[in-house]
XYZ file of C-alpha atoms in Angstrom:
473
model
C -0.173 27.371 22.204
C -2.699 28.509 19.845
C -1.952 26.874 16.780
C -3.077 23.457 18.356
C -6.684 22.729 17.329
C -7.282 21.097 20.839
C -5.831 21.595 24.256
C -2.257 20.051 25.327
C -4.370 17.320 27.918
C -6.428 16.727 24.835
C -3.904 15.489 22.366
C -4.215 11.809 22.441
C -6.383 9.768 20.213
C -8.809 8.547 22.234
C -9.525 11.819 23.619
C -9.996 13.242 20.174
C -11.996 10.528 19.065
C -14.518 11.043 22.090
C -14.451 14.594 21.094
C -15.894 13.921 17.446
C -18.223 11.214 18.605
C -19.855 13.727 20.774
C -19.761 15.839 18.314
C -21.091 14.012 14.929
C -21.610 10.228 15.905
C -23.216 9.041 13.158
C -20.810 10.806 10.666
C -18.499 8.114 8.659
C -15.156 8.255 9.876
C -13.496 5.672 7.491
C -15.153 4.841 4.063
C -13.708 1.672 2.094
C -15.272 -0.199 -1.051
C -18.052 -1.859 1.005
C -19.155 -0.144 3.675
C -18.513 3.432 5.908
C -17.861 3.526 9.233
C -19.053 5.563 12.235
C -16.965 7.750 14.141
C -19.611 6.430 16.815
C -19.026 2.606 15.404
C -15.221 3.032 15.625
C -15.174 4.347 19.284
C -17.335 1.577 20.634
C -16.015 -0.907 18.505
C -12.425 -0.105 19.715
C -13.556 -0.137 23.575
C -14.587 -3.766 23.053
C -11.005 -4.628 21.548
C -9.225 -2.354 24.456
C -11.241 -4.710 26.969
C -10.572 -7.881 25.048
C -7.103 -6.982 25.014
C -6.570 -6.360 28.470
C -8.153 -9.622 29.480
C -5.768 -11.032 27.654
C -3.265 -9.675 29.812
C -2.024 -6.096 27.693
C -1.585 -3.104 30.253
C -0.350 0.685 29.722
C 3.150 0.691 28.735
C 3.074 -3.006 26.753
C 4.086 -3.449 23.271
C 1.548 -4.752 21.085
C 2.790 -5.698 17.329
C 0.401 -5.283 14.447
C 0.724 -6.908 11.550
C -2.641 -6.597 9.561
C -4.071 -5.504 5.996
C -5.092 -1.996 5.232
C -8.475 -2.882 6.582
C -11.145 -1.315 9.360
C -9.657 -4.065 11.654
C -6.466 -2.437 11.376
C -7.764 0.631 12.663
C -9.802 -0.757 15.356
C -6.626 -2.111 16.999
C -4.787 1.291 16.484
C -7.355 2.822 18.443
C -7.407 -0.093 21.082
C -3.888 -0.008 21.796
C -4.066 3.565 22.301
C -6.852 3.318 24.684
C -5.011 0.742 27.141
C -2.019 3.040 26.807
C -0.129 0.187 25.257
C 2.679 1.006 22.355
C 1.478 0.117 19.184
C 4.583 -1.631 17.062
C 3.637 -1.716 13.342
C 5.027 -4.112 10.795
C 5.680 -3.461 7.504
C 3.850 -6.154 5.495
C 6.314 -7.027 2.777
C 8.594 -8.071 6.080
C 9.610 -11.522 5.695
C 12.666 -13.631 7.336
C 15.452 -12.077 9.481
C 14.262 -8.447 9.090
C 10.862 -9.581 10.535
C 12.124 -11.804 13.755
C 14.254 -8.537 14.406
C 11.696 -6.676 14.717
C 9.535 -8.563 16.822
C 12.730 -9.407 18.680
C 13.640 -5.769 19.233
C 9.893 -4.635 19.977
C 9.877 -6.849 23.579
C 6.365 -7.764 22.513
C 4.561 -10.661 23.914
C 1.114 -9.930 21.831
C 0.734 -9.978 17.962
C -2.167 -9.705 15.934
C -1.507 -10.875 12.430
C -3.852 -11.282 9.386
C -3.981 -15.142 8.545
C -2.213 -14.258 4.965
C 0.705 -13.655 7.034
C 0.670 -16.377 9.854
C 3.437 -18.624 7.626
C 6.005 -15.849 7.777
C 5.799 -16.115 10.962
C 5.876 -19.929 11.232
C 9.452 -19.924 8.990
C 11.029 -17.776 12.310
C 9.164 -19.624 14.682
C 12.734 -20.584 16.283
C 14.149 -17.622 16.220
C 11.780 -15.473 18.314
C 12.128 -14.946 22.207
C 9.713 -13.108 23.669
C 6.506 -13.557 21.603
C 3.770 -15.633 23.787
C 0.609 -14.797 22.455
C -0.219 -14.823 18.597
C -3.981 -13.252 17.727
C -4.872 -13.999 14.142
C -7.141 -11.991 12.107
C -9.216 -14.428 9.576
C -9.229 -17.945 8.849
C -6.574 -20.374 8.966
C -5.359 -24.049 8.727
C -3.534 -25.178 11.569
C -0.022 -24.103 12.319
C 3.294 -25.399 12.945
C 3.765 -22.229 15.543
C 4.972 -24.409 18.527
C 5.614 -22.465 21.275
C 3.066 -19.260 21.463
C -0.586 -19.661 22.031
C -2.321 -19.295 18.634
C -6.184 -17.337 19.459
C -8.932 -16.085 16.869
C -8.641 -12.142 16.455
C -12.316 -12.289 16.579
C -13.195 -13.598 20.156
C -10.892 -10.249 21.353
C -14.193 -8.480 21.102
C -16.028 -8.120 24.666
C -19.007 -6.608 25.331
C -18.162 -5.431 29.106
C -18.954 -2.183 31.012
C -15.782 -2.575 32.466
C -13.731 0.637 32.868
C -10.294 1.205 30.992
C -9.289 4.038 33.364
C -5.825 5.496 31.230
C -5.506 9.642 31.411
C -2.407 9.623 28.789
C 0.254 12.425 29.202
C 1.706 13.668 26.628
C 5.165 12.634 27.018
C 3.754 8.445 26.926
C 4.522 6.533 23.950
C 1.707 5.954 21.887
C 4.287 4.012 19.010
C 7.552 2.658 17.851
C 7.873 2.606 14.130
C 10.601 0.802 12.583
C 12.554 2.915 9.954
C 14.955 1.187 6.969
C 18.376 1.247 8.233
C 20.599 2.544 5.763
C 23.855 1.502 7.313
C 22.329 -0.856 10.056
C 18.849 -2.992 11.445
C 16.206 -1.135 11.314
C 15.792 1.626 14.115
C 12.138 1.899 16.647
C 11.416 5.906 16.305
C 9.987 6.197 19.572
C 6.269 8.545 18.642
C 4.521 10.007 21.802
C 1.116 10.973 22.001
C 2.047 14.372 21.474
C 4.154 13.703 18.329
C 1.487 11.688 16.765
C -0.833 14.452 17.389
C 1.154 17.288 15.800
C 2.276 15.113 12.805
C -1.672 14.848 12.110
C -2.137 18.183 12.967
C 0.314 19.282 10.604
C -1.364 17.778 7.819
C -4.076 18.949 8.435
C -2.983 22.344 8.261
C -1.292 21.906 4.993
C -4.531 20.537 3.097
C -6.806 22.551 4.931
C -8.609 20.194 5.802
C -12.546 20.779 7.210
C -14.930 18.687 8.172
C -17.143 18.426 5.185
C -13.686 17.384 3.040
C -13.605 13.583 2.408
C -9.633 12.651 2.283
C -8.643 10.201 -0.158
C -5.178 8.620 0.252
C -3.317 5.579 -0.742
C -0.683 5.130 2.097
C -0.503 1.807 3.931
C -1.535 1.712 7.751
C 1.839 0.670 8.841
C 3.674 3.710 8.134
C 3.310 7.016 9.841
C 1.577 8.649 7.039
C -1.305 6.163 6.945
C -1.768 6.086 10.627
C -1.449 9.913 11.318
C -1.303 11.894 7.977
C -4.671 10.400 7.115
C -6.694 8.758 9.569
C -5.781 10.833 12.453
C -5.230 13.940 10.549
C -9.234 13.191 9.624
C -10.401 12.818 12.777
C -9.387 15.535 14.360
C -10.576 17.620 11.287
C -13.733 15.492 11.816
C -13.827 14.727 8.247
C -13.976 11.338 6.431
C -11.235 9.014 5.562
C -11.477 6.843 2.595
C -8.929 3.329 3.113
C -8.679 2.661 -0.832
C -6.416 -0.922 -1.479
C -3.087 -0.420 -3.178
C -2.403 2.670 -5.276
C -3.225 2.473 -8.870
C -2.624 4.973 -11.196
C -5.707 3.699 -13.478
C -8.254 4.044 -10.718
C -6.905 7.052 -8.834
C -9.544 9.189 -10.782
C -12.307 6.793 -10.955
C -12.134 6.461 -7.342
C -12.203 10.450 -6.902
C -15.114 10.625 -8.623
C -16.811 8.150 -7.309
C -16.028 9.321 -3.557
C -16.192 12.600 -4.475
C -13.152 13.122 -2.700
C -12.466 16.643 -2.368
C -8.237 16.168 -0.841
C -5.937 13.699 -1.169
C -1.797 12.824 0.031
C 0.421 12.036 -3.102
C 3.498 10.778 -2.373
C 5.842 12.450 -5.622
C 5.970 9.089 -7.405
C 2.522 8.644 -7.603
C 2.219 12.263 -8.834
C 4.468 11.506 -11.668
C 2.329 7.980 -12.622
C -0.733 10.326 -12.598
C 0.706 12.549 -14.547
C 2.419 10.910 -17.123
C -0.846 9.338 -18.243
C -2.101 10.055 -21.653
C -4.110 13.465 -21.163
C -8.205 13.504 -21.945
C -11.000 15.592 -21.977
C -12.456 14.728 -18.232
C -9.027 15.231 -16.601
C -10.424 18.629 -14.915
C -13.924 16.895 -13.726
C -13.350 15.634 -10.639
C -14.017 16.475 -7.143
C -10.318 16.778 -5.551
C -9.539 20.293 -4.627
C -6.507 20.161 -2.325
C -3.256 17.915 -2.824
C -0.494 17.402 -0.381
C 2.276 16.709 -2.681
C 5.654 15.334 -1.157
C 7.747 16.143 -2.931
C 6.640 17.921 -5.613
C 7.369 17.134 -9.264
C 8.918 19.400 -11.911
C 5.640 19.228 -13.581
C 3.436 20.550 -10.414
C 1.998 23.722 -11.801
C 1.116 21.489 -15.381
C -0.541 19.117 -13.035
C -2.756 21.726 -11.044
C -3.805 23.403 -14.655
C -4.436 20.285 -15.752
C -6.129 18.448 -12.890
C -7.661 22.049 -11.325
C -6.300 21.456 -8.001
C -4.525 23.385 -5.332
C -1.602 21.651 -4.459
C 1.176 22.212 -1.382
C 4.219 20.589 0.092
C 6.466 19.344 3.140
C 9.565 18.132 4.264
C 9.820 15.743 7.693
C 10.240 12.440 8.456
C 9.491 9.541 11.623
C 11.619 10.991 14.153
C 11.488 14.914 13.330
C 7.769 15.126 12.347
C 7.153 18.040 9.339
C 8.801 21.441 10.093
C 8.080 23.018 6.367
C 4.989 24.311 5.282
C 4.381 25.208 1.918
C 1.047 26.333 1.722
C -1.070 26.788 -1.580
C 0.899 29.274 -3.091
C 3.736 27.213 -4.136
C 7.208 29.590 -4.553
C 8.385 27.191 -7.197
C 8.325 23.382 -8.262
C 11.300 22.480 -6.177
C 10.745 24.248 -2.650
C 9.841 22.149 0.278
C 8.548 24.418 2.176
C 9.244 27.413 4.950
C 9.834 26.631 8.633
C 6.734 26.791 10.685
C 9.190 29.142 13.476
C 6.443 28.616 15.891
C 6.732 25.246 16.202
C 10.385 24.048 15.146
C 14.051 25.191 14.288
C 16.165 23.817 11.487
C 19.436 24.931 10.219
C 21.655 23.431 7.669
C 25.436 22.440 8.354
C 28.163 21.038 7.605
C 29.927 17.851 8.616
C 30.868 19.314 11.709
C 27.697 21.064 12.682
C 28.723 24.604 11.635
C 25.968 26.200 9.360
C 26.537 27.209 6.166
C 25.488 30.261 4.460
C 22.083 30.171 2.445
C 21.955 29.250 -1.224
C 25.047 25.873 0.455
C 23.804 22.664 0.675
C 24.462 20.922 3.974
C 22.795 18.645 6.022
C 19.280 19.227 7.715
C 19.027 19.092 11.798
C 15.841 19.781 13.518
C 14.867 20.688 16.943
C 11.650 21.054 18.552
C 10.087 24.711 20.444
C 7.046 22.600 21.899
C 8.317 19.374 24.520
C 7.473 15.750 22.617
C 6.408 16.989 18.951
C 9.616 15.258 17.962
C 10.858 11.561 18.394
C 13.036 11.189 22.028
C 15.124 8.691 20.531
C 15.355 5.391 19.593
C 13.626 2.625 21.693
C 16.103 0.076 23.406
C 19.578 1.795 21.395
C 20.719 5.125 23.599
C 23.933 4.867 21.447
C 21.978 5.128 17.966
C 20.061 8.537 20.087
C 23.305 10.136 21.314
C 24.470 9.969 17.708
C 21.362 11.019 15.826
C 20.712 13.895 18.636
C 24.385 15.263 18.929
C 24.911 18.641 19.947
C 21.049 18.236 21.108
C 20.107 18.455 18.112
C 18.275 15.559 15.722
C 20.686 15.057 12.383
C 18.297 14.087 9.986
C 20.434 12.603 7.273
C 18.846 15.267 4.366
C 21.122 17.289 1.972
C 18.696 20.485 2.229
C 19.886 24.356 1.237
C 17.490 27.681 2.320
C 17.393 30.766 0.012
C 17.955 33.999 1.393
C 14.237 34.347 1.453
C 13.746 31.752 3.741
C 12.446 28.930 1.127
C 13.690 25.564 1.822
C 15.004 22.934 -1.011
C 15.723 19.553 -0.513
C 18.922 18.286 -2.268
C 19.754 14.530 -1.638
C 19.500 11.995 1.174
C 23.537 12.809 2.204
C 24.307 9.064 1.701
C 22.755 9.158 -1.849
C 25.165 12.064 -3.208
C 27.315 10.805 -5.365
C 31.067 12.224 -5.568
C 32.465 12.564 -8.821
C 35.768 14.550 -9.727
C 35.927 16.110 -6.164
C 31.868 17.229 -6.441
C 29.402 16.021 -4.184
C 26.099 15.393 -7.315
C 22.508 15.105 -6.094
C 20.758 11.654 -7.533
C 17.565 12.873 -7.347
C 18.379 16.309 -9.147
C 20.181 14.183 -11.830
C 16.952 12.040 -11.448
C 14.419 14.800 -12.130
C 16.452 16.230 -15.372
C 16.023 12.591 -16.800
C 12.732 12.313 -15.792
C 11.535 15.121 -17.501
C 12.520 13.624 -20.905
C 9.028 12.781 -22.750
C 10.018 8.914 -23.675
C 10.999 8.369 -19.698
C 8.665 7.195 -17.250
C 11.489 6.901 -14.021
C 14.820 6.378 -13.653
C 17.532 5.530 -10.733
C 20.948 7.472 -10.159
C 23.521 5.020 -8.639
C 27.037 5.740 -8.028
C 29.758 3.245 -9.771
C 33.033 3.152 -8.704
C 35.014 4.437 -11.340
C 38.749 3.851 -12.534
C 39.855 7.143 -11.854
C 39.088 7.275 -8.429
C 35.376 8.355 -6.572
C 32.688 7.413 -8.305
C 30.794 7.878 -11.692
C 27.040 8.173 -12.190
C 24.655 5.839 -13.652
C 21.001 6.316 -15.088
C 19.140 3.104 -14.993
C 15.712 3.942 -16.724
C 12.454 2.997 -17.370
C 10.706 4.224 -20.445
C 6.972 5.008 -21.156
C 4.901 2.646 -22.636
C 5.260 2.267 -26.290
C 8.462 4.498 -26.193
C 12.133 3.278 -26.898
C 15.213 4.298 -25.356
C 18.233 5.109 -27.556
C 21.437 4.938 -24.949
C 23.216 7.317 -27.503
């Protein structure tokens, strides 16, 4: 298996991480506002928690929820977990009420660590929750309500001990469940192996290029599988350095470029369009960022590589079926998402009985994996929801895409988001990027209404630019 960077018994984080500190110790790993951090700081740092938390009674195979701000202690735990062989279970931070106790609920975890900011959320489903036991929070706070759970200081998990964590992780062992949005249901825990994990990094880091003298700049939040993996694993096994901005913000993105000299960064397409649609200037093209991994691109994407001078290239993938496409630097078009990586994966598009259809016909997207655990094995605790989603053995993945008879890929619509009108299924997010390209539009939604004459009609609910009107006429 050449195209991994390190050997299949190598593939798990801790592993990696050794690798690096061996390597470059003293190199910064993760850079934030304040203060960077070793590679060498990270690894010790996170054998301290892994000791901490198996005193406190976490062993290989447990699920540990995390719950924290896009911080270095976030990270720490990640690694921690990992290190125990424990399942990592991140939360979503905006979760709140019954979408929250269900996933704690659904996780089986007895262990949370949860920044203080968030300790009242859990207080209001105090009641609800049935497995939960211990609670470690991460700053200061007032006494709780929590009745029930023993409430501990995040801090005190630290422990200086020699003790030996003895864990040789295969690659089929679950490193994470990650919670996707249910669309027609609760939420559903993507079961990630170590393997997975690894090649979803890997990927990435193929698709920037990414070296070890790049520093990566990205504003995706730790709880989601592009945070964890697309960015800070992706960096370490480049060995290159991470920076863990705050929120994204169109105004700083550039000031915080230049002032990391960050040389490649993840853009999520939204954020490309905010960046974009910013009034031009004279500096636009002095900055530092070389390489952008743009998903999915915007109409605008060669515009924004004149007028940024950056490389940019794309993907298509998701939780459970990891990134198949690669687009590479030499985009075909603005729309493309990519060409299979044939080494690695096989995708063909069908129809709504798993026939393919001929290139150039949308259909929808299934995806199944060349290499053993690259892919999600199902979901955790729900073998009905993984018999459905893996039918005919292989993974449906819910995209509208089409291939051109050159083998280019093009993503069409999520297939619940196509709207049927007059007996023809209409893409929302093609509708979407024809309004969007209107100069007095900054973004816009397409919903389906019902309509009067059966199906559905379309409606554009839009934002405009600042200082611009809309005239609905």
């Amino acid at each position: 298996m050449s195209h991994f960077h390190d050997p299949r018994s190598e593939q798990d984080l801790a592993t990696v991480l050794a690798k690096r500190v061996a390597k470059s110790p003293e190199k910064p790993w993760i850079i934030t506002k304040d203060n960077a951090y070793s590679y060498k700081y990270v690894d010790t740092s996170s054998w301290q928690l892994a000791r901490g938390l198996t005193e406190a009674g976490v062993k290989q195979g447990d699920t540990v929820l995390l719950m924290l701000k896009d911080t270095i202690e976030y990270i720490l735990a990640w690694c921690a977990i990992s290190k125990i062989g424990a399942i990592e279970v991140p939360i979503n931070s905006h979760y709140k009420g019954n979408l929250l106790s269900y996933v704690i609920n659904d996780s089986d975890s007895q262990i949370m660590l949860v920044d203080a900011e968030y300790i009242e959320r859990i207080e209001e489903i105090s009641g609800k929750l049935q497995n939960l036991k211990k609670v470690f929070v991460l700053g200061n706070f007032e006494a709780t309500n929590l009745s029930g759970f023993q409430i501990l200081e995040y801090d005190k998990l630290y422990l200086e001990s020699n003790c030996p964590i003895v864990y040789n992780p295969r690659p089929w062992d679950l490193m994470a469940i990650m919670y996707t949005s249910g669309t027609t249901g609760p939420s559903k825990g993507a079961t990630i192996t170590h393997s997975h994990a690894y090649e979803y990094a890997y990927g990435v880091m193929e698709m920037l290029e990414l070296q070890e003298s790049d520093i990566y700049y990205a504003s995706l939040p730790l709880f989601h599988i592009a945070g964890q993996f697309a960015l800070i694993y992706c960096s370490c096994i480049a060995g290159a350095s991470a920076v863990l901005p705050s929120v994204f913000s169109a105004q700083n993105f550039w000031k915080d470029i230049r002032f990391y000299k960050a040389t490649a960064s993840f853009l999520l397409g939204a954020m490309a369009n905010f960046l974009y649609a910013q009034k031009a200037t004279r500096i636009d093209k002095k900055n530092s960022l070389e390489r952008v991994l743009m998903v999915p691109l915007i109409p605008e994407t060669e515009d924004f590589k004149a007028r940024f001078d950056c490389l940019v290239s794309t993907t298509w993938g998701g939780t459970e079926m990891n990134c198949p496409m690669r687009s590479g630097f030499n985009l075909f078009d603005s729309n493309t998402c990519g060409r299979l990586a044939e080494d690695r994966y096989q995708v063909k598009i069908v129809d709504e009985n798993d026939f393919e259809v001929p290139d150039g016909v949308a259909g929808e997207a299934l995806v199944r994996a060349k290499e053993p655990w690259i892919i999600s094995n199902g979901y955790w605790k729900h073998p009905e929801w993984t018999v459905e989603a893996w039918r005919n053995q292989w993974f449906h993945t819910g995209d509208m895409l089409k291939r051109d008879t050159m083998g280019n890929y093009y993503f069409v619509d999520r297939l619940k988001d196509a709207i049927r009108r007059r007996g023809e299924n209409i893409s929302s997010l093609e509708v979407e990027n024809e309004i969007n390209a209107h100069p007095d539009i900054l973004e816009s939604a397409v919903i389906p209404v019902e309509s009067v004459d059966t199906e559905q009609e379309v409606m554009a609910v839009l934002v405009p630019k600042p200082g611009h009107e809309i005239d609905p006429e």
